[in-house]
Protein backbone atom coordinates (compact mmCIF):
# COMPACT_ATOMS: atom_id res chain seq x y z
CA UNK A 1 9.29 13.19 -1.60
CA UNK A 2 6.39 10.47 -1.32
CA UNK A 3 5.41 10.36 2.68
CA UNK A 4 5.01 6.64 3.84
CA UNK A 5 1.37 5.50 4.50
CA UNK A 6 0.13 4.92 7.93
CA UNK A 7 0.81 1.03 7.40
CA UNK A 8 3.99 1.36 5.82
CA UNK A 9 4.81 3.55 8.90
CA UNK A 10 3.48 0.94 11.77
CA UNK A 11 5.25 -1.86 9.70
CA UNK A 12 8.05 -0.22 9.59
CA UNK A 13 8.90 1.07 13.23
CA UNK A 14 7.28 -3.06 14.55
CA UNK A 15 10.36 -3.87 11.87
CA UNK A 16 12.74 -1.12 13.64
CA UNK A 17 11.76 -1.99 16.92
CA UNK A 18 12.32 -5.69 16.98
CA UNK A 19 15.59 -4.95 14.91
CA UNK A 20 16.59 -3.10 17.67
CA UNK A 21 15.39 -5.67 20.24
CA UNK A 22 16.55 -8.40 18.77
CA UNK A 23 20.48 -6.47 18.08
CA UNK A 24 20.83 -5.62 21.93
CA UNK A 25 20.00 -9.14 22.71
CA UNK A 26 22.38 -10.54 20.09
CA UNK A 27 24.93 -8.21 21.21
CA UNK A 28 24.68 -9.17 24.85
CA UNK A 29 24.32 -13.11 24.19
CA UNK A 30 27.48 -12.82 21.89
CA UNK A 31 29.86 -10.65 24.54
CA UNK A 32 28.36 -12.97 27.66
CA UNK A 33 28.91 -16.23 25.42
CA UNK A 34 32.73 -15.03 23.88
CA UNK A 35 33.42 -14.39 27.50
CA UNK A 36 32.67 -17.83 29.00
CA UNK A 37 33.98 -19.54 26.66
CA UNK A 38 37.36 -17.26 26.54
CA UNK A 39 37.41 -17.61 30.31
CA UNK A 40 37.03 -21.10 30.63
CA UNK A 41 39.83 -21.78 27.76
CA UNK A 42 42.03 -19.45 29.76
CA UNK A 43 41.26 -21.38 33.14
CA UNK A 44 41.72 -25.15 31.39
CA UNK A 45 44.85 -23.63 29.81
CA UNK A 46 46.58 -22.11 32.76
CA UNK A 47 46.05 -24.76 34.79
CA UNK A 48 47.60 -27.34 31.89
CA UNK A 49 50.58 -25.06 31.90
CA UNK A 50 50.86 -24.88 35.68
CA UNK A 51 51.01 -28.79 35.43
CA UNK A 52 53.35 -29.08 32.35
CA UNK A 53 56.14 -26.55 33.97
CA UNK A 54 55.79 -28.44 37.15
CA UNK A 55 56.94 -31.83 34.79
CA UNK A 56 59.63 -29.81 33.41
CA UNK A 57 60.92 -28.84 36.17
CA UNK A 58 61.36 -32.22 37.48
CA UNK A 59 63.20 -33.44 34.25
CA UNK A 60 65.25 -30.68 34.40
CA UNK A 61 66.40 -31.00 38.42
CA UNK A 62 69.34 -33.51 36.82
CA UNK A 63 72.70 -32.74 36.53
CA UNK A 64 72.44 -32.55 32.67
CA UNK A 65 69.39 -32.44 31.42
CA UNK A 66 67.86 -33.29 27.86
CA UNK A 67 65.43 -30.71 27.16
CA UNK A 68 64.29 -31.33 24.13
CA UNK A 69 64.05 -35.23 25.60
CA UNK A 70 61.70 -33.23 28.65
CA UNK A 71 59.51 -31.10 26.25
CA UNK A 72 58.82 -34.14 24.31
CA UNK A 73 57.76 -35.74 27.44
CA UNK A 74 54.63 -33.48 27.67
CA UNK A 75 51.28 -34.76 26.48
CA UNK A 76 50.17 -31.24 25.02
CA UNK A 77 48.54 -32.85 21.82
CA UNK A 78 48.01 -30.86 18.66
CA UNK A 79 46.46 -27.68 20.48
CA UNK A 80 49.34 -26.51 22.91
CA UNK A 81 53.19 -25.85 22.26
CA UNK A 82 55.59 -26.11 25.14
CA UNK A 83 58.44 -23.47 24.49
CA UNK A 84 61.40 -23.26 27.50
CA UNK A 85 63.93 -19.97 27.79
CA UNK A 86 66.71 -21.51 29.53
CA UNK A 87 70.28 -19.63 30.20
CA UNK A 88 69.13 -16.62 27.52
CA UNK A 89 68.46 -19.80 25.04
CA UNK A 90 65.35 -21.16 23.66
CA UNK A 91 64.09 -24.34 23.00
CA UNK A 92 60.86 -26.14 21.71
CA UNK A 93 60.07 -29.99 21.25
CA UNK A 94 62.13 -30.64 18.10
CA UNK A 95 65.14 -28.36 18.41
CA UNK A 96 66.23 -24.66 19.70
CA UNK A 97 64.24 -21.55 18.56
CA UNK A 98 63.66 -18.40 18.77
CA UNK A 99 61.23 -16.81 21.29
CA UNK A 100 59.68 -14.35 18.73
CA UNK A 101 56.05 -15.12 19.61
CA UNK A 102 56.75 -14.21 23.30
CA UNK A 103 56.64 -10.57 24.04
CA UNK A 104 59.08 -8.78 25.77
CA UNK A 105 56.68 -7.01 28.22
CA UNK A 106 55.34 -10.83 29.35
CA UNK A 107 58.84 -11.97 29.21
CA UNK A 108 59.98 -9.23 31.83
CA UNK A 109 56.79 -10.20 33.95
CA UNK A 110 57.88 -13.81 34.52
CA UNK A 111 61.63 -13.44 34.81
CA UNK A 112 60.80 -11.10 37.75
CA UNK A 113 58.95 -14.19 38.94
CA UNK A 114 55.15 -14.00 38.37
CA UNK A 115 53.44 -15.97 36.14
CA UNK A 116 51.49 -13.89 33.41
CA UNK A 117 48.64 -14.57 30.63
CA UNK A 118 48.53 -12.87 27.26
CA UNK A 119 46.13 -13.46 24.02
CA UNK A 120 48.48 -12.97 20.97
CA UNK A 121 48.13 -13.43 17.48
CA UNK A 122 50.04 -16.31 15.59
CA UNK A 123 50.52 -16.92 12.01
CA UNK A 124 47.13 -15.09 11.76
CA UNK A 125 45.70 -17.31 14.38
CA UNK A 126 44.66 -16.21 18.07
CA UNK A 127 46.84 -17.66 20.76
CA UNK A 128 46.56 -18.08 24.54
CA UNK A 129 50.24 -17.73 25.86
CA UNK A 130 50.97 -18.45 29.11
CA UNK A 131 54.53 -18.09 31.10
CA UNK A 132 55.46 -19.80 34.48
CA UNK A 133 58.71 -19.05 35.79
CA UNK A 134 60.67 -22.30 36.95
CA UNK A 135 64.07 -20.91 38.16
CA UNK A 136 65.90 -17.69 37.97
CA UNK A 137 67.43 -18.32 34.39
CA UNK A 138 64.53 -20.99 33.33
CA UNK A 139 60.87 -19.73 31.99
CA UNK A 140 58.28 -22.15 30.47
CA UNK A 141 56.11 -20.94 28.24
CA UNK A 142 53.12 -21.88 26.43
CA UNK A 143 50.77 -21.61 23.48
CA UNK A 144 47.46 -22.11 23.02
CA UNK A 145 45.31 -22.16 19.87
CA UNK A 146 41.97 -20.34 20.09
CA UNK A 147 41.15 -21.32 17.04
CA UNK A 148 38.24 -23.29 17.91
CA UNK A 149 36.55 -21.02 20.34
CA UNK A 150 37.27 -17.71 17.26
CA UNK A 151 35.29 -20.40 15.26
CA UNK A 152 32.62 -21.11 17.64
CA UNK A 153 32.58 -17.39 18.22
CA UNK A 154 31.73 -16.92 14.84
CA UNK A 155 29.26 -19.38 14.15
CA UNK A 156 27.43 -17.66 17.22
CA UNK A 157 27.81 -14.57 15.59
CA UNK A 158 26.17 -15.96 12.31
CA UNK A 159 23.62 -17.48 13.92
CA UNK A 160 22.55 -14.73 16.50
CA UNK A 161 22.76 -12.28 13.31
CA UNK A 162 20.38 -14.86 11.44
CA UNK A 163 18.25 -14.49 14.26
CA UNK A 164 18.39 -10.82 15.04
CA UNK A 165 17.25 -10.42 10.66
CA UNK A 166 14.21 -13.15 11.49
CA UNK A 167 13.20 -11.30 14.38
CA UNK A 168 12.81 -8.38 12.36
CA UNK A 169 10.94 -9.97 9.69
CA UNK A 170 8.84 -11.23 12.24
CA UNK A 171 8.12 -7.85 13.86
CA UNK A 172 7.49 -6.19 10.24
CA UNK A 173 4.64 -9.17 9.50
CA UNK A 174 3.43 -8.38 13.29
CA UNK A 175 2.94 -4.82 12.53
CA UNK A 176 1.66 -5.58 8.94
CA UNK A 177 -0.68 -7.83 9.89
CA UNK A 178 -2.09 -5.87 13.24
CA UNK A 179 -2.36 -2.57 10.79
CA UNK A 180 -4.16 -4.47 8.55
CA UNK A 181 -6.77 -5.38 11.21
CA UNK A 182 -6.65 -2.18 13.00
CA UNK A 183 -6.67 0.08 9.54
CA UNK A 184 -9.60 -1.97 8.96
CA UNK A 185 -12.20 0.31 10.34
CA UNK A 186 -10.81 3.38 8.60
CA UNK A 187 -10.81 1.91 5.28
CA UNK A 188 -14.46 0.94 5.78
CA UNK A 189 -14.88 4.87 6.23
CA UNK A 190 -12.88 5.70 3.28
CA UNK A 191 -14.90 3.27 1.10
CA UNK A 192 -17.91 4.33 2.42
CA UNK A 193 -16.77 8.23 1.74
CA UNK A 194 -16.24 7.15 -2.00
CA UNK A 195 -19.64 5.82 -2.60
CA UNK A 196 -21.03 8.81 -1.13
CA UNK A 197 -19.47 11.20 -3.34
CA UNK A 198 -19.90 8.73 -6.05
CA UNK A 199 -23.38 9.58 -5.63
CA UNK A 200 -24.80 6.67 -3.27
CA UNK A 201 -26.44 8.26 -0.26
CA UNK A 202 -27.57 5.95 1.03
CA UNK A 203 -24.35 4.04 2.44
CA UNK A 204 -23.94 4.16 6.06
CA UNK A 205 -21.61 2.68 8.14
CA UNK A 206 -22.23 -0.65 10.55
CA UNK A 207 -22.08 0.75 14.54
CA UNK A 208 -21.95 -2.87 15.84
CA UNK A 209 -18.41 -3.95 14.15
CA UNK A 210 -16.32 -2.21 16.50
CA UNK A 211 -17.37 -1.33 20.14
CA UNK A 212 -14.42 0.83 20.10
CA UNK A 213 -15.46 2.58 17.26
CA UNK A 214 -19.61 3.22 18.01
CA UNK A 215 -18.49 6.38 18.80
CA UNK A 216 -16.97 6.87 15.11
CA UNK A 217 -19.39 5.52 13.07
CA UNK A 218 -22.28 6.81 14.88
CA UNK A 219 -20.53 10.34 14.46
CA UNK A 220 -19.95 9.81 10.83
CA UNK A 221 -23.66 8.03 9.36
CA UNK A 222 -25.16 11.21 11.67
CA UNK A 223 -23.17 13.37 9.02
CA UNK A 224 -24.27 11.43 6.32
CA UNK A 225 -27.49 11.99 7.44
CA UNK A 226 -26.83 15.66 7.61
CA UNK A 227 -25.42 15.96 4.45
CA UNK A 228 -28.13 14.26 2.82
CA UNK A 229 -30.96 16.13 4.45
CA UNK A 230 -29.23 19.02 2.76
CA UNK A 231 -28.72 18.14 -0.17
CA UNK A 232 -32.65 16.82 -0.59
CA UNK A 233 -33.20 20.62 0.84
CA UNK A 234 -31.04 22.53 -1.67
CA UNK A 235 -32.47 20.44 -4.38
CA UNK A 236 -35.99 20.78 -3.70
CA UNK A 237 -35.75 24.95 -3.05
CA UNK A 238 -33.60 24.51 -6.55
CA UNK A 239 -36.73 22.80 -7.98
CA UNK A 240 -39.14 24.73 -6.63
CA UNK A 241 -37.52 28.52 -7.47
CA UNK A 242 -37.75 26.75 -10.91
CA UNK A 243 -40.90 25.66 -11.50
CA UNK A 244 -41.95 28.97 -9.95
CA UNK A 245 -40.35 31.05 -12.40
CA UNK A 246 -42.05 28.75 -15.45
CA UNK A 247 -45.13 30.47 -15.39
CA UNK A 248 -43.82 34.09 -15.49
CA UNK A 249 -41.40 33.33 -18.14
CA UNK A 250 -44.30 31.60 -20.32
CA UNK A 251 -45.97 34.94 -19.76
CA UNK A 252 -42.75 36.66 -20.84
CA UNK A 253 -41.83 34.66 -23.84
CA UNK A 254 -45.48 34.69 -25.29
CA UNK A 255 -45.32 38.75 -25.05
CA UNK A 256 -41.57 38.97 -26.19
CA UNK A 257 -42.66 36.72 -29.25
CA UNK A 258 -45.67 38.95 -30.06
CA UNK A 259 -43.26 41.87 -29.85
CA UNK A 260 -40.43 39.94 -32.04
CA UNK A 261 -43.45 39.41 -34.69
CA UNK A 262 -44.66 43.04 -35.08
CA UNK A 263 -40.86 44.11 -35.44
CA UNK A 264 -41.70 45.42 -38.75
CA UNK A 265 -44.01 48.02 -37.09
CA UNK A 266 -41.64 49.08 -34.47
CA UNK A 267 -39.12 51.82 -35.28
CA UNK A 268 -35.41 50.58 -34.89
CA UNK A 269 -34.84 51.36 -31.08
CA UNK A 270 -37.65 49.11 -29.83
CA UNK A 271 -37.32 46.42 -32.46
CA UNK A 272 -33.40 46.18 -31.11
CA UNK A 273 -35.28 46.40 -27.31
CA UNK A 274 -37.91 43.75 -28.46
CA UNK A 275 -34.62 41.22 -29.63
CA UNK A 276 -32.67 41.65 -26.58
CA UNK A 277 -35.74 40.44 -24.44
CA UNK A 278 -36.77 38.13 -26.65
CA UNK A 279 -32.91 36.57 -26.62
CA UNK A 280 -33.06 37.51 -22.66
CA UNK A 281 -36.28 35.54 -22.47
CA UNK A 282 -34.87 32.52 -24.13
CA UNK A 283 -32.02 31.98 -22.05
CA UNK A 284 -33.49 32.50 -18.99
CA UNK A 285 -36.12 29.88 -19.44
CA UNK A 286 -32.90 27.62 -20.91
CA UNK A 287 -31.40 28.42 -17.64
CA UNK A 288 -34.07 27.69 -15.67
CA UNK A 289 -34.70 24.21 -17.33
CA UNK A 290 -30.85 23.29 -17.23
CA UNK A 291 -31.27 24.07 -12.82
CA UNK A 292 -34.47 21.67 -13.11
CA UNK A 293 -32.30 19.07 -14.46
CA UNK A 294 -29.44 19.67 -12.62
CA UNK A 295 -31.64 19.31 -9.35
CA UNK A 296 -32.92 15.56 -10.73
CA UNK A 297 -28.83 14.86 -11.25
CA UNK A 298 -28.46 14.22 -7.57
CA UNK A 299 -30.99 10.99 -8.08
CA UNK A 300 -29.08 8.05 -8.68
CA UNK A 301 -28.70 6.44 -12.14
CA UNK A 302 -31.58 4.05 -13.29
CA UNK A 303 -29.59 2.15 -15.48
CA UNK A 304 -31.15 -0.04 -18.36
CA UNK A 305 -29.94 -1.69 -21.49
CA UNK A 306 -29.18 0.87 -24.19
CA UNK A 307 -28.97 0.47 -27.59
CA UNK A 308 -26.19 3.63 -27.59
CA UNK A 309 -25.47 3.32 -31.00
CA UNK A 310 -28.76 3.94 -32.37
CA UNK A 311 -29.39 6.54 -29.72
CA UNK A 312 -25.86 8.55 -30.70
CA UNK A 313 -27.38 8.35 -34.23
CA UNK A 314 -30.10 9.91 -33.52
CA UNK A 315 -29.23 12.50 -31.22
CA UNK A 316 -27.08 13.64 -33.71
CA UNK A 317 -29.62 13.77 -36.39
CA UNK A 318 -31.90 15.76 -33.90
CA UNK A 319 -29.21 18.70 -33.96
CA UNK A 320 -28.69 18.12 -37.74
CA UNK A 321 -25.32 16.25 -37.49
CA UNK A 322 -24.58 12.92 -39.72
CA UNK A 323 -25.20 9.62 -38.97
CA UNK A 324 -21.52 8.92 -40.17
CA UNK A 325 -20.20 11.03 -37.28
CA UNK A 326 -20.74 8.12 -34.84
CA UNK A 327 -18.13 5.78 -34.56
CA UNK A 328 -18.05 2.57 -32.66
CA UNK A 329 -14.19 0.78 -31.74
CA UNK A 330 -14.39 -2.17 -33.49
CA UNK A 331 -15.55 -5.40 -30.98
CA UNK A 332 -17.49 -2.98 -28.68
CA UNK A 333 -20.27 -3.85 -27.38
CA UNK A 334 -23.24 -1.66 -29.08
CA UNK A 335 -25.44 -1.70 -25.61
CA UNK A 336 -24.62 -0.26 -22.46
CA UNK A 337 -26.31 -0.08 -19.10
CA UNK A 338 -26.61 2.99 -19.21
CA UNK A 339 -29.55 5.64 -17.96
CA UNK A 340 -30.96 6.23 -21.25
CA UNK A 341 -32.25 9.87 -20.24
CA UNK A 342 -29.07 11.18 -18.48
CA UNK A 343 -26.63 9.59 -21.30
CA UNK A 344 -28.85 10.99 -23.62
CA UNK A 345 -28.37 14.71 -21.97
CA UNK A 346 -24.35 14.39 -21.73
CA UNK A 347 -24.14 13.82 -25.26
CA UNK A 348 -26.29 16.52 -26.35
CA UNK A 349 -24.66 18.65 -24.14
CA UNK A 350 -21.30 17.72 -25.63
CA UNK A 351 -22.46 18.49 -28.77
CA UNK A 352 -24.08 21.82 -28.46
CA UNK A 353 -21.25 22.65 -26.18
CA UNK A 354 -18.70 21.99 -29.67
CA UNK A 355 -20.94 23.48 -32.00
CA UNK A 356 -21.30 27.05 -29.77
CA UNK A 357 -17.34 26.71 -28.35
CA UNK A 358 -15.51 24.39 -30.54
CA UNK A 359 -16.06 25.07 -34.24
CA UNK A 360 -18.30 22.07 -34.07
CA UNK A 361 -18.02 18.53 -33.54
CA UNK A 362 -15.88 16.11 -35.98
CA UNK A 363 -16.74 12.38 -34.42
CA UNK A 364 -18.16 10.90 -31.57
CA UNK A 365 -16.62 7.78 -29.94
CA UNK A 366 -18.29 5.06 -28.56
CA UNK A 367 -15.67 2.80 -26.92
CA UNK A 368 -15.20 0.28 -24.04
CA UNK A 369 -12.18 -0.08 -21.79
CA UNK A 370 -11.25 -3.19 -19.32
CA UNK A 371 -12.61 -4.51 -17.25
CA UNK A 372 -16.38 -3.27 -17.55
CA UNK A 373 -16.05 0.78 -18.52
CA UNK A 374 -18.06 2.25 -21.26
CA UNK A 375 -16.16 5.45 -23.06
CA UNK A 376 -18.16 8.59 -24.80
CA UNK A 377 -15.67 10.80 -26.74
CA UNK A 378 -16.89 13.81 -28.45
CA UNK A 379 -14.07 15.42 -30.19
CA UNK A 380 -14.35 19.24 -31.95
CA UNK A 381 -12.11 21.14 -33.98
CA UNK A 382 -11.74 24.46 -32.10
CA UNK A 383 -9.36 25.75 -29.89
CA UNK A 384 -9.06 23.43 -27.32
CA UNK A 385 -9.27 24.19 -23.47
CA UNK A 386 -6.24 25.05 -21.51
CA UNK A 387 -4.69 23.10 -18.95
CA UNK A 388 -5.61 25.86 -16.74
CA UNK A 389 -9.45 25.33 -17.20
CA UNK A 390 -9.45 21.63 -17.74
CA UNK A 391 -11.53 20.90 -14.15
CA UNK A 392 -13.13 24.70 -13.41
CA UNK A 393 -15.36 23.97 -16.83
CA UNK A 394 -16.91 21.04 -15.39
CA UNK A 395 -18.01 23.44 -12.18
CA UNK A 396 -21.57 25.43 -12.18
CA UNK A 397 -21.97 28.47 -13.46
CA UNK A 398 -18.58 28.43 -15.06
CA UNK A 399 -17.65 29.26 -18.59
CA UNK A 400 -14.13 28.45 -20.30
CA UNK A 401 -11.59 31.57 -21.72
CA UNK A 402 -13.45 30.18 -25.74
CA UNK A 403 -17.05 32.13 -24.47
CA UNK A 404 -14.79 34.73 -22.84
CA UNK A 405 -13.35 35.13 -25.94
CA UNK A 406 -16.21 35.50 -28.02
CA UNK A 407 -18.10 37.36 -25.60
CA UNK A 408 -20.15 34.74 -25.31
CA UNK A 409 -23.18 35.55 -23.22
CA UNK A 410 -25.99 32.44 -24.49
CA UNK A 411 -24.66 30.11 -22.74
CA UNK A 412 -25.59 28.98 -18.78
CA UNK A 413 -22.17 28.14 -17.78
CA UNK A 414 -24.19 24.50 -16.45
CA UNK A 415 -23.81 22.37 -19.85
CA UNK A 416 -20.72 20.90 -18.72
CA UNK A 417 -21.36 20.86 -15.28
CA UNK A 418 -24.57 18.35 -15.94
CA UNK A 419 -22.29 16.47 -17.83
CA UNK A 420 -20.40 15.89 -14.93
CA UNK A 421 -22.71 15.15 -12.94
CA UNK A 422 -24.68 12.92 -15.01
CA UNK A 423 -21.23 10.69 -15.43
CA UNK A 424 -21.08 11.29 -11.53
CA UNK A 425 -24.80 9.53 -10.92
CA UNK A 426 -22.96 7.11 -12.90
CA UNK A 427 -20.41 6.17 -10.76
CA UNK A 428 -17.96 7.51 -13.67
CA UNK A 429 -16.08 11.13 -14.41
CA UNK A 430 -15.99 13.18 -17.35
CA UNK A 431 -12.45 15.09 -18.42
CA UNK A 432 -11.35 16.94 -21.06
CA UNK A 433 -7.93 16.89 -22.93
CA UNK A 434 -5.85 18.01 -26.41
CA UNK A 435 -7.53 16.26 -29.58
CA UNK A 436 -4.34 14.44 -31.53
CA UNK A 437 -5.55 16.89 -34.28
CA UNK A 438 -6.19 19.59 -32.65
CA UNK A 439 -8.97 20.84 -30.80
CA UNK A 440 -10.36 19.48 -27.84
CA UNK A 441 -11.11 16.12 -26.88
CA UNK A 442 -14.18 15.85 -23.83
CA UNK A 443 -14.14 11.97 -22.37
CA UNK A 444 -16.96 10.31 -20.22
CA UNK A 445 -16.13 7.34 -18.35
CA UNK A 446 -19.33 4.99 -17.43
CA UNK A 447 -18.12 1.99 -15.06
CA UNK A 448 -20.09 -1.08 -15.33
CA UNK A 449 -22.04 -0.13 -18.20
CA UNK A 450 -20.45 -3.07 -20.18
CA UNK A 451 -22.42 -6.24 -19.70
């Protein structure tokens, strides 16, 4: 399960919170609103019934009374019907009916003599009735339609609903927008943390933005400062072991290659003795100049225009590879800006690394991908590189289950790794995946080395 983002979670609970806010309200103005309004329809109706039983009971103090005559008499308009239980019978304006709408609970109430209130439902409509008692057998009753305050109540409903979804919306863009200013500060860290380890030491961050955050960015260009003071240290003593051990190894390789040319006067013992330090010899001093270089990797790229093409070419003709192994995506550009030493050293270093790993190399890309990213493929046809080993082989010192394999002990385990970190110095990456064909397929992305 994906876990929200900090802003996505500040958004979100501003959103919640004024949701929340904004339902109580709506709740509250909705109950205090339906019951004013159902109060004062009660109030305007009771006392309209109060008056209308007091006119029927003066048409009906008559020795024989028209009641239909007396009902009609009432100005109720189209909102209130008059209905009269007289003598167990009932009777409306136009002629006698039954008292079905009238419940027997309310009708008990006013035939013991109190007047009552009830809200009932009508033909699906809600209805205010109210009985007056007139007379021991007489009862008037009447209905009210609510209709108009159940539609006013709803359109207050809509509307306070309407407002309680704005009011959210409102809160969400409130917490967006104060994340976004508040979040600033960290993402100026975290783009500042990805130059760095892009290689650009020399990024700091600015202490006067924020007073709130001196503290912070004080705290973190102090680091920086750290870090790069340590780095400068490591590589120098890296440097400095190696140059120091150039001059004894010269020593050693000019005696192990006067011992590896009288090999035909040695007996078999120290002629196999005389190899071994010879070989010994050799990769030591290819060790030693692969840490020189990897100590001048932590120096940013000094990019220039690059003919790549012609420089592929002829680092392939240098380890005796064809011209025709180069190949350029059609509408590429053919010149990057590139550091012409450092892509130079990746690509031999691809190379040597498929001819000693991968049965050797079978073409060499030279690509570019949007909007500005040069590509260097070098594909092989050996056994490709497990998932497993697909990032450890890019680390110092470390050597992928193919040299395992073959007991491979010429290499320096740091091929790959300068590769890395030349792409690195670069601003790019370099990767490794499954070759279509089989084998393995080692990528280096360059950003901005398209002009």
């Amino acid at each position: 399960m994906t876990r929200l983002g900090l802003r996505a979670r500040v958004t979100a609970a501003f959103a919640v919170g004024a949701l929340l806010l904004a339902a109580s309200m709506a709740l509250f103005s909705y109950d205090l609103t339906r019951h004013s309004l159902l109060e004062e329809r009660e109030r305007t109706a009771v006392r309209a019934a109060y008056f209308d039983a007091a006119v029927v009971r003066t048409g009906l103090d008559t020795e024989d009374p028209d009641v239909v005559a007396v009902l009609r008499s009432l100005d109720t308009g189209a909102g209130r019907r008059p209905l009269l239980h007289r003598d167990g019978q009932w009777h409306s304006r136009s002629a006698e009916t039954d008292g079905s709408p009238v419940p027997e609970e309310l009708q008990r109430v006013v035939r013991s003599g109190e007047a009552a209130v009830q809200r009932i439902t009508v033909a699906g409509q809600p209805t205010l009735l109210v009985g007056v008692p007139i007379s021991g057998t007489t009862s008037y009753y009447e209905l009210t339609s609510l209709r108009e305050v159940a539609q006013t109540l709803q359109v207050v409903a809509l509307t306070l609903t309407a407002v309680a979804i704005m009011t959210a919306g409102s809160g969400a863009a409130l917490g967006w927008y104060a994340t976004r200013h508040s979040v600033r500060p960290l993402t100026a860290v975290a783009d500042a943390a990805e130059r760095i380890a892009a290689g650009d030491y020399t990024t700091r961050l600015d202490v006067v933005t924020d007073p709130d955050l001196t503290r912070l960015s004080t705290s973190f260009n102090r680091m920086v400062d750290e870090l790069v003071e340590r780095i400068d240290r490591d590589r120098r003593f890296a440097a400095d072991v190696s140059h120091e051990l150039r001059s004894p190894l010269q020593t050693l390789a000019a005696a192990a290659s006067v011992l590896s040319r009288r090999r035909e006067h040695q007996d078999e013992r120290t002629a196999t003795a005389a190899r071994l330090v010879a070989e010994e010899v050799d990769r030591f001093q290819r060790l030693v100049d692969d840490l020189i270089e990897l100590a001048r990797t932590e120096q940013p790229a000094q990019r220039e225009l690059v003919d790549v093409v012609t420089l592929a070419r002829e680092t392939c003709r240098a380890r005796g590879l064809p011209d025709e192994l180069v190949r350029v995506e059609p509408g590429a550009a053919t010149q990057w800006r590139v550091d012409r030493r450092r892509f130079e050293q990746i690509l031999l270093n691809l190379l040597d690394n498929a001819a000693r790993y991968g049965g050797g190399p079978v073409a060499v890309h030279l690509s570019a991908r949007l909007p500005d990213t040069a590509v260097l493929v070098v594909d092989d046809d050996g056994p490709g590189v497990p998932a497993a080993d697909r990032e450890a082989i890019f680390d110092r010192f470390v050597r992928g289950r193919a040299a395992h394999a073959r007991a491979d002990t010429d290499g320096t385990g740091l091929g790959l790794a300068l590769v890395a970190q030349h792409a690195s110095a670069h601003g790019g990456r370099a990767g490794v995946t499954d070759r279509p064909e089989g084998g393995a397929r080692f990528r280096v992305e360059l950003p901005g080395a398209v002009p």
